[in-house]
Amino acid sequence: MIIYEGKAVFEGVAIGKLSVYKKAEQFVKREKIEDADVEISRYEEARNTAVMQLQVLYDKAVKEVGESGAEIFEAHQMMVEDGDFIDSVENIIRTQMVNAEYAVAETGDNFRKMFLEMDDEYFRGRAADVKDISERVINVLMGVGGGGIESSEPVIVVADDLAPSETVQMDKDKILSFVTVHGSANSHTSILAKTMSIPAIIGCDIPLTDEMDGREAIVDGFEGKVYVDPDEETLAEKQKIVEKEQEKKELLEQLRGKENITQDGQKINLYANIGNTKDLGLVLKNDAGGIGLFRSEFIYLGSETYPTEDEQFAIYKQVAETMAGKKVIIRTLDIGADKQADYFELPKEENPALGLRAIRICLTRPEVFKTQLKAILRASAFGKISIMFPMIISVDEVKRIKEIVEGVKAELDSLSVPYDKEIELGIMIETPAAVMIAEELAKEVDFFSVGTNDLTQYTLAIDRQNQSLDEFYDPHHPAILRMLKMIVDAAHKGGAWAGICGELGSDLSLTKEFLAMGYDELSVSPGRILPLRKAVIETNVSEYKKEKGLE
Ligand code: PEP
Ligand code: MG
């Protein structure tokens, strides 16, 4: 038995086989060949395999997101078999007598540049598709997997680090736990683990070798340890913990259907954070009162090109209908920093967390923003949707956003498309600037939701992605707690309601404090709702305030 240690980011114990996550890597070399015909038939075979892979992806996507969401894979199949593309590759192979990998890479680059130079936005968008299909064919030629989990049974995923664009493509039913060598406690991999309520360990010194793949292991998310090839005694001990955890879960189950009300009668809404429609099952299972944060950017990260209005509409409508009249707060695109999608072609930045991200992208690319707003507004006719804007720093921004929303509404009116005319608009408070001007901002919107993950990062000047700063990243810092009080007071003064949707909202050691501050809502990972309900029910706010000398 070998024990590896790291930092636990979600408690629980998982027992299963390790699966070392391999990233697709391509180092295409230009190599001279002897026989062009042999090389061309290698290329032909690789094309056929790529088309088959895309068919598998198409079938999977049809089941998961419906036909319109799957169309992209059909389009990719056609691009792999495009006559001009094939002619160019074969010509390079014959005239330069070079390997197929190189010829595909060259052609891919040339076609990509050609698309990027076109005036039509649609064709410019195809540049990312060309890159994607060329990489796929090269992967096949080089015998490199496309990245991801290859096992058919649920596994413990072991990786160096995982980008949001990688986790979004994983089959969540196959993941028992995450163990990463790098990554920070506030990264989106940690957030995903919390959403899925599975144990996760980061900063773990486990080797990512082939011989680790498939070995039996235990991940203990209480101790932050991974036991590889556990002995019988350890296995029995950990199995007992799994059973105890199960019992605890069953006890919490009894809180389903109960109200979130303190002993002295103060109510609070407990909502769930989600990243995509697959999380909806967890939302219902954990009895959330609504969705307080739908991280819509995951739709963009899971896509190979800009998701269309109809594709987005189908997703938002599904969420609104599933929640059956309960509130669904959709946060508009929060891309940039750690959440990168190639087709946005964002500039390389020195300080991406302080760069072109979130609302800044939406305001500089109004067409992308309007497409999303139209999709959300159309879906608002099918349930109770609110819209929330991330990374706000000024009243002027909010006014510009409201003008754009009004423009989109007018467009829908002119087409007699139904939508919720009273739709609530809210903003995330996640920059110190927004805290300082919260009173003015509150007059402009219906609600605030505090993004404590970014608010902590920007207030303490600590990159939330930087693992070596985890010991300094302190969301309990008095500066943050005082800001939280300022925010809720300003919201109420300006006639808005206030919630918290950052990770701090589920911190049970602060539940009493948040109730005493007067927060109206906490939005947390679905698995945190019932423990939070238990804490609310056990709280007496006036007694707590007396104890703390707050009144
Ligand atoms: C936050 O910053 O607290 C938040 C909820 O948004 P995200 O974690 O997606 O940046
Ligand atoms: Mg944020």
XYZ file of C-alpha atoms and ligand atoms in Angstrom:
562
model
C 0.000 0.000 0.000
C 1.325 3.463 -0.920
C -0.143 6.644 0.593
C -0.088 9.988 -1.207
C -1.111 13.215 0.480
C -2.705 16.395 -0.758
C -5.268 18.996 0.212
C -8.860 17.832 0.502
C -11.423 20.115 -1.121
C -14.508 17.980 -0.613
C -15.040 15.428 2.109
C -16.172 11.833 1.649
C -14.524 8.537 0.791
C -14.358 6.949 -2.663
C -13.149 3.432 -3.371
C -12.362 2.343 -6.926
C -9.802 2.136 -9.694
C -7.466 4.970 -10.686
C -7.702 6.406 -14.185
C -4.842 8.660 -15.198
C -6.297 11.439 -17.344
C -4.303 11.945 -20.501
C -4.365 15.195 -22.340
C -4.296 15.001 -26.101
C -0.824 16.091 -27.140
C 0.418 16.745 -30.624
C 3.932 17.520 -31.712
C 3.694 17.300 -35.448
C 7.053 16.790 -37.141
C 7.754 17.256 -40.855
C 9.127 13.955 -42.096
C 10.224 12.893 -45.576
C 8.421 9.841 -46.983
C 9.229 7.349 -49.744
C 5.776 6.424 -51.028
C 3.051 9.055 -51.439
C 0.322 6.467 -52.140
C 0.944 4.691 -48.817
C 0.791 8.021 -47.007
C -2.431 9.001 -48.777
C -4.102 5.746 -47.797
C -3.002 6.298 -44.157
C -4.730 9.665 -44.414
C -7.862 8.072 -45.871
C -8.057 5.538 -43.038
C -7.571 8.251 -40.425
C -10.398 10.250 -42.008
C -12.732 7.274 -41.776
C -11.860 6.745 -38.102
C -12.394 10.437 -37.349
C -15.817 10.328 -39.009
C -16.720 7.274 -36.888
C -15.583 9.027 -33.691
C -17.716 12.019 -34.597
C -20.720 9.753 -35.146
C -20.279 8.387 -31.587
C -20.106 11.951 -30.246
C -23.160 12.913 -32.284
C -25.220 10.018 -30.871
C -24.119 10.843 -27.309
C -24.931 14.547 -27.739
C -28.371 13.814 -29.229
C -29.219 11.888 -26.072
C -27.792 14.519 -23.729
C -28.642 17.852 -25.325
C -30.952 17.080 -28.226
C -30.542 17.243 -31.963
C -29.813 20.945 -32.301
C -26.959 20.685 -29.779
C -25.530 17.692 -31.637
C -25.507 19.275 -35.092
C -21.964 20.498 -34.640
C -20.653 16.926 -34.811
C -22.510 16.357 -38.047
C -20.982 19.545 -39.439
C -17.536 18.318 -38.359
C -18.066 15.028 -40.168
C -18.740 16.969 -43.350
C -15.658 19.114 -42.832
C -13.435 16.044 -42.412
C -14.696 14.865 -45.794
C -14.549 18.248 -47.511
C -13.158 17.876 -51.065
C -11.011 21.035 -51.021
C -9.437 20.085 -47.715
C -8.661 16.555 -48.934
C -7.207 17.857 -52.229
C -4.909 20.219 -50.370
C -3.605 17.500 -48.004
C -2.991 15.042 -50.842
C -1.267 17.708 -52.908
C 1.130 18.558 -50.064
C 1.909 14.875 -49.541
C 2.643 14.314 -53.255
C 4.519 17.486 -54.122
C 6.571 17.785 -50.925
C 6.833 13.998 -50.215
C 5.999 14.590 -46.539
C 4.054 12.711 -43.872
C 0.253 12.952 -43.627
C 0.359 14.486 -40.126
C 2.360 17.431 -41.434
C 0.173 17.821 -44.536
C -3.011 17.897 -42.428
C -1.479 20.393 -39.977
C -0.379 22.678 -42.858
C -3.755 22.493 -44.573
C -5.560 23.050 -41.259
C -3.475 26.177 -40.621
C -4.027 27.529 -44.135
C -7.800 26.951 -44.054
C -8.055 28.415 -40.583
C -6.290 31.599 -41.652
C -8.464 31.814 -44.755
C -11.658 31.596 -42.659
C -10.360 34.143 -40.156
C -9.801 36.658 -42.943
C -13.385 36.453 -44.186
C -15.813 39.311 -43.529
C -18.737 37.093 -42.672
C -18.950 36.337 -38.946
C -20.332 32.851 -39.633
C -17.266 31.865 -41.678
C -14.880 33.391 -39.156
C -16.524 31.141 -36.595
C -15.634 28.108 -38.757
C -11.913 28.718 -38.107
C -12.165 27.018 -34.718
C -13.929 24.045 -36.346
C -11.126 23.623 -38.860
C -8.600 23.564 -36.021
C -10.680 21.006 -34.211
C -11.130 18.597 -37.107
C -7.472 18.824 -38.155
C -6.414 18.015 -34.588
C -8.786 15.072 -34.541
C -7.381 13.591 -37.769
C -3.788 14.199 -36.585
C -4.597 12.472 -33.268
C -5.833 9.434 -35.157
C -2.753 9.419 -37.419
C -0.469 9.640 -34.382
C -2.437 7.099 -32.370
C -3.082 9.618 -29.602
C -6.368 9.391 -27.715
C -8.569 12.449 -27.738
C -8.056 12.933 -24.021
C -10.585 11.933 -21.401
C -11.617 8.863 -19.466
C -11.379 5.594 -21.292
C -12.780 3.238 -18.653
C -16.317 1.864 -18.866
C -16.779 1.693 -15.067
C -16.746 4.651 -12.623
C -13.174 5.630 -11.708
C -11.053 7.925 -9.585
C -9.748 10.512 -12.065
C -6.105 11.397 -11.510
C -4.715 14.351 -13.457
C -2.074 17.027 -13.432
C -4.774 19.694 -13.443
C -8.067 19.980 -15.260
C -9.255 22.948 -17.270
C -12.988 23.737 -17.144
C -13.153 22.912 -20.872
C -11.888 19.413 -20.043
C -14.145 18.704 -17.077
C -17.164 19.827 -19.062
C -16.573 17.062 -21.606
C -16.214 14.284 -19.034
C -18.910 11.744 -18.512
C -19.849 12.643 -14.915
C -21.426 9.246 -14.237
C -17.990 7.716 -14.537
C -16.279 9.863 -11.916
C -15.980 8.685 -8.306
C -13.461 11.304 -7.261
C -10.892 13.795 -8.543
C -7.228 13.800 -7.526
C -5.002 16.457 -9.084
C -1.308 17.207 -8.743
C -1.922 20.924 -9.205
C -5.000 23.153 -9.007
C -6.185 25.427 -6.227
C -8.927 24.977 -3.652
C -10.967 27.650 -5.416
C -10.542 26.407 -8.942
C -13.467 25.224 -11.000
C -12.396 21.580 -10.654
C -12.938 21.939 -6.903
C -16.286 23.612 -7.527
C -17.271 20.780 -9.861
C -16.354 18.202 -7.197
C -18.558 20.047 -4.724
C -21.419 20.214 -7.216
C -21.147 16.477 -7.731
C -20.661 15.900 -3.979
C -17.652 13.659 -4.559
C -14.388 13.600 -2.608
C -11.580 15.561 -4.233
C -7.928 16.125 -3.426
C -5.640 18.703 -5.000
C -1.904 19.359 -4.700
C -1.309 15.615 -4.426
C 2.137 14.200 -5.171
C 0.760 11.102 -6.940
C 2.748 10.102 -10.076
C 0.863 10.260 -13.374
C 2.455 7.161 -14.854
C 0.868 4.438 -16.982
C 1.467 1.918 -14.231
C -0.840 3.887 -11.904
C -3.669 3.417 -14.365
C -6.211 0.827 -13.234
C -4.755 0.305 -9.709
C -7.176 -0.097 -6.792
C -7.305 2.969 -4.554
C -9.153 4.807 -1.805
C -9.553 8.587 -1.789
C -10.158 9.918 1.688
C -11.484 13.464 1.363
C -11.477 13.921 5.142
C -7.756 13.306 5.569
C -6.591 14.431 2.113
C -5.006 11.056 1.388
C -4.980 8.592 -1.493
C -4.267 4.951 -0.623
C -3.053 2.998 -3.652
C -3.324 -0.825 -3.408
C -4.849 -0.540 0.080
C -4.345 -3.401 2.540
C -7.384 -5.241 3.857
C -7.412 -3.464 7.196
C -7.466 0.000 5.580
C -10.092 -1.111 3.095
C -12.374 -2.376 5.874
C -11.866 0.807 7.910
C -12.697 3.050 4.951
C -15.681 0.966 3.938
C -17.099 1.625 7.409
C -16.709 5.383 6.818
C -18.558 5.038 3.501
C -21.428 3.294 5.335
C -21.519 5.971 8.073
C -21.607 8.717 5.455
C -24.497 6.946 3.804
C -26.362 6.886 7.148
C -25.733 10.627 7.567
C -27.120 11.250 4.107
C -30.224 9.282 4.975
C -30.741 11.394 8.107
C -30.455 14.547 6.047
C -33.010 13.092 3.653
C -35.575 13.584 6.401
C -35.144 17.322 5.946
C -36.459 17.164 2.404
C -39.654 19.165 2.032
C -39.032 21.125 5.263
C -38.991 24.911 5.352
C -35.745 26.901 5.751
C -36.819 28.725 8.883
C -34.928 29.532 12.071
C -36.254 28.816 15.557
C -37.301 32.451 15.859
C -39.067 32.499 12.517
C -36.550 34.045 10.095
C -36.753 32.564 6.617
C -34.049 32.249 4.003
C -34.037 30.873 0.459
C -31.622 28.018 -0.165
C -30.879 27.703 -3.876
C -28.459 25.590 -5.905
C -25.498 26.432 -8.143
C -25.316 24.515 -11.412
C -23.042 24.369 -14.453
C -25.276 22.521 -16.887
C -28.546 20.658 -17.327
C -27.006 17.405 -16.079
C -26.868 18.951 -12.583
C -30.661 19.352 -12.514
C -31.174 15.843 -11.108
C -29.023 16.787 -8.103
C -30.959 20.033 -7.656
C -34.268 18.204 -7.382
C -32.827 15.368 -5.298
C -31.472 17.842 -2.742
C -34.698 19.828 -2.601
C -33.317 23.219 -3.644
C -35.805 26.081 -3.600
C -34.496 27.336 -6.930
C -31.305 27.859 -8.888
C -29.298 30.799 -7.596
C -26.454 30.536 -10.085
C -26.525 28.852 -13.454
C -22.943 29.251 -14.734
C -24.008 29.609 -18.361
C -20.434 29.848 -19.618
C -20.219 26.054 -19.377
C -22.501 25.909 -22.410
C -19.844 27.869 -24.305
C -16.995 25.796 -22.890
C -18.712 22.564 -23.915
C -19.130 23.777 -27.466
C -16.732 23.892 -30.395
C -18.034 27.203 -31.618
C -20.423 29.932 -30.438
C -23.630 28.218 -29.282
C -26.513 29.536 -31.356
C -29.545 31.333 -29.953
C -31.718 28.253 -30.529
C -29.244 25.897 -28.868
C -29.083 28.141 -25.815
C -32.837 28.679 -25.784
C -33.394 24.891 -25.677
C -31.102 24.585 -22.638
C -32.547 27.539 -20.681
C -36.091 26.387 -21.463
C -35.287 22.886 -20.200
C -33.955 24.326 -16.930
C -36.944 26.674 -16.497
C -39.447 23.914 -17.220
C -37.718 21.388 -14.964
C -37.735 23.861 -12.090
C -41.469 24.273 -12.641
C -41.959 27.880 -11.588
C -39.144 27.989 -9.030
C -36.640 30.774 -9.553
C -33.764 30.123 -11.998
C -31.039 32.768 -11.999
C -29.026 32.562 -15.193
C -25.684 34.279 -15.039
C -24.616 35.604 -18.410
C -21.384 34.432 -19.962
C -18.489 34.636 -17.466
C -15.671 33.552 -19.722
C -12.004 34.585 -19.612
C -9.311 34.055 -16.956
C -9.315 30.301 -16.219
C -12.373 29.667 -18.405
C -11.080 29.741 -21.975
C -12.801 28.697 -25.189
C -10.487 28.764 -28.226
C -13.056 30.097 -30.647
C -13.346 33.356 -28.690
C -9.746 33.963 -29.781
C -9.128 36.060 -26.686
C -5.813 37.899 -26.587
C -2.995 36.432 -24.468
C -2.880 38.510 -21.306
C -0.313 39.172 -18.609
C -2.992 39.139 -15.906
C -6.028 37.238 -17.210
C -7.948 37.510 -13.912
C -7.711 41.274 -14.341
C -8.289 41.128 -18.054
C -10.919 40.890 -20.725
C -13.435 38.634 -19.017
C -17.098 38.232 -18.150
C -19.239 41.342 -18.696
C -16.279 43.084 -20.346
C -16.391 40.560 -23.175
C -20.166 40.948 -23.448
C -19.937 44.720 -23.664
C -17.163 44.617 -26.255
C -18.846 41.865 -28.313
C -22.483 42.947 -28.171
C -23.584 40.395 -30.788
C -22.489 37.495 -28.562
C -24.226 39.154 -25.601
C -27.454 39.867 -27.465
C -27.668 36.288 -28.746
C -27.523 35.025 -25.179
C -29.979 37.611 -23.860
C -32.471 36.755 -26.600
C -32.223 33.058 -25.767
C -32.726 33.736 -22.033
C -35.635 36.115 -22.584
C -37.379 33.673 -24.914
C -36.954 30.907 -22.305
C -38.404 33.193 -19.611
C -41.861 32.490 -21.064
C -41.506 28.908 -19.780
C -40.736 29.432 -16.101
C -39.401 31.909 -13.563
C -36.086 33.144 -14.907
C -33.911 35.993 -13.599
C -30.786 37.328 -15.321
C -27.581 38.089 -13.467
C -24.474 39.901 -14.749
C -20.960 39.058 -13.500
C -17.889 41.176 -12.648
C -19.648 44.517 -12.401
C -17.532 47.533 -11.407
C -19.679 50.575 -12.221
C -23.166 52.055 -12.422
C -22.418 53.034 -15.998
C -21.893 49.386 -16.949
C -25.239 48.459 -15.424
C -26.950 51.245 -17.342
C -25.355 50.069 -20.596
C -26.451 46.507 -19.880
C -30.011 47.627 -19.170
C -30.094 49.543 -22.457
C -28.970 46.427 -24.329
C -31.613 44.333 -22.530
C -34.264 46.901 -23.466
C -33.103 46.757 -27.088
C -33.411 42.971 -27.162
C -36.855 43.156 -25.532
C -37.975 45.651 -28.201
C -36.729 43.310 -30.906
C -38.723 40.419 -29.410
C -41.785 42.674 -29.072
C -41.561 43.609 -32.739
C -41.627 39.907 -33.599
C -44.405 39.207 -31.045
C -42.157 36.691 -29.280
C -43.388 36.090 -25.727
C -41.116 36.616 -22.702
C -41.456 37.618 -19.052
C -41.832 41.410 -19.186
C -41.156 41.654 -15.441
C -37.974 39.585 -15.583
C -35.713 40.321 -12.614
C -32.250 41.715 -13.343
C -29.460 41.349 -10.839
C -25.719 41.716 -10.583
C -22.918 39.820 -8.969
C -20.997 41.704 -6.344
C -17.518 40.315 -6.727
C -15.254 43.330 -7.014
C -14.333 45.726 -4.190
C -15.468 48.573 -6.498
C -18.997 47.153 -6.586
C -19.016 46.894 -2.778
C -18.032 50.535 -2.382
C -20.806 51.753 -4.703
C -23.352 49.108 -3.668
C -25.953 51.686 -2.603
C -25.998 53.281 -6.059
C -25.977 49.892 -7.767
C -28.902 48.657 -5.655
C -31.106 51.386 -7.085
C -30.494 50.046 -10.597
C -31.258 46.343 -10.091
C -33.629 43.882 -8.426
C -31.013 41.834 -6.615
C -27.381 41.285 -5.683
C -25.607 37.970 -5.459
C -22.193 38.009 -3.853
C -19.474 36.060 -5.656
C -17.246 35.490 -2.657
C -14.732 33.460 -4.690
C -13.774 36.441 -6.823
C -14.503 39.026 -4.142
C -11.925 37.318 -1.914
C -9.461 37.116 -4.792
C -9.781 40.782 -5.693
C -9.954 42.093 -2.123
C -7.012 40.141 -0.770
C -5.047 40.452 -4.040
C -4.687 36.662 -4.160
C -5.012 34.720 -7.405
C -7.663 32.080 -6.627
C -5.987 29.712 -9.116
C -2.592 29.876 -7.452
C -2.178 26.772 -5.359
C 0.808 28.103 -3.429
C -1.334 30.956 -2.075
C -4.068 28.712 -0.633
C -2.796 29.328 2.909
C -3.263 33.089 2.441
C -6.648 32.883 0.716
C -8.875 33.553 3.700
C -12.545 34.167 2.921
C -13.099 34.672 6.690
C -10.833 37.726 6.589
C -12.543 40.566 8.509
C -12.398 42.683 5.334
C -14.598 40.154 3.529
C -17.036 39.733 6.411
C -17.434 43.497 6.801
C -17.987 43.831 3.058
C -20.689 41.169 3.213
C -22.541 43.186 5.825
C -22.140 46.402 3.802
C -23.508 44.685 0.699
C -26.696 43.331 2.275
C -27.396 46.636 4.030
C -26.891 48.588 0.801
C -29.114 46.180 -1.123
C -31.989 46.511 1.336
C -31.609 50.276 1.479
C -31.873 50.452 -2.303
C -34.868 48.103 -2.444
C -33.012 45.024 -3.720
C -32.692 41.578 -2.196
C -29.290 40.016 -1.540
C -27.827 36.539 -1.677
C -24.458 34.823 -1.712
C -23.537 32.407 -4.496
C -19.788 32.033 -3.896
C -18.439 29.016 -2.040
C -18.549 30.848 1.295
C -22.348 30.593 1.238
C -22.113 26.916 2.192
C -19.671 27.457 5.044
C -21.678 26.141 7.985
C -19.529 28.017 10.481
C -20.947 31.257 9.017
C -24.606 30.345 8.544
C -25.681 32.097 11.770
C -23.647 35.132 10.780
C -25.289 35.337 7.346
C -28.724 35.025 8.921
C -27.845 37.751 11.427
C -26.589 39.981 8.604
C -29.998 39.582 6.981
C -29.168 37.701 3.782
C -32.240 36.647 1.826
C -30.689 33.768 -0.071
C -27.727 31.409 -0.106
C -26.954 29.565 -3.312
C -24.675 26.572 -2.905
C -23.654 23.260 -4.476
C -26.735 21.007 -4.512
C -25.183 18.581 -1.987
C -24.879 21.416 0.546
C -28.562 22.353 0.654
C -29.729 19.849 3.261
C -26.798 20.363 5.688
C -27.462 24.096 5.354
C -31.190 23.607 6.023
C -30.263 21.696 9.174
C -28.058 24.606 10.322
C -30.836 27.139 9.623
C -33.439 25.118 11.513
C -31.092 24.822 14.511
C -30.386 28.581 14.627
C -32.009 31.188 16.830
C -30.999 34.493 15.254
C -32.007 36.819 18.092
C -30.143 34.699 20.625
C -27.092 34.673 18.371
C -27.243 38.447 18.013
C -27.487 38.869 21.795
C -24.542 36.531 22.282
C -22.460 38.562 19.843
C -23.635 41.911 21.205
C -25.176 42.760 17.833
C -28.321 44.346 19.205
C -17.705 33.794 -7.417
O -16.790 34.450 -7.940
O -17.845 33.669 -6.175
C -18.698 33.092 -8.263
C -19.779 32.560 -7.749
O -18.434 32.983 -9.589
P -17.324 31.992 -10.217
O -16.825 31.105 -9.109
O -17.985 31.250 -11.304
O -16.286 32.970 -10.697
Mg -16.902 34.945 -10.041
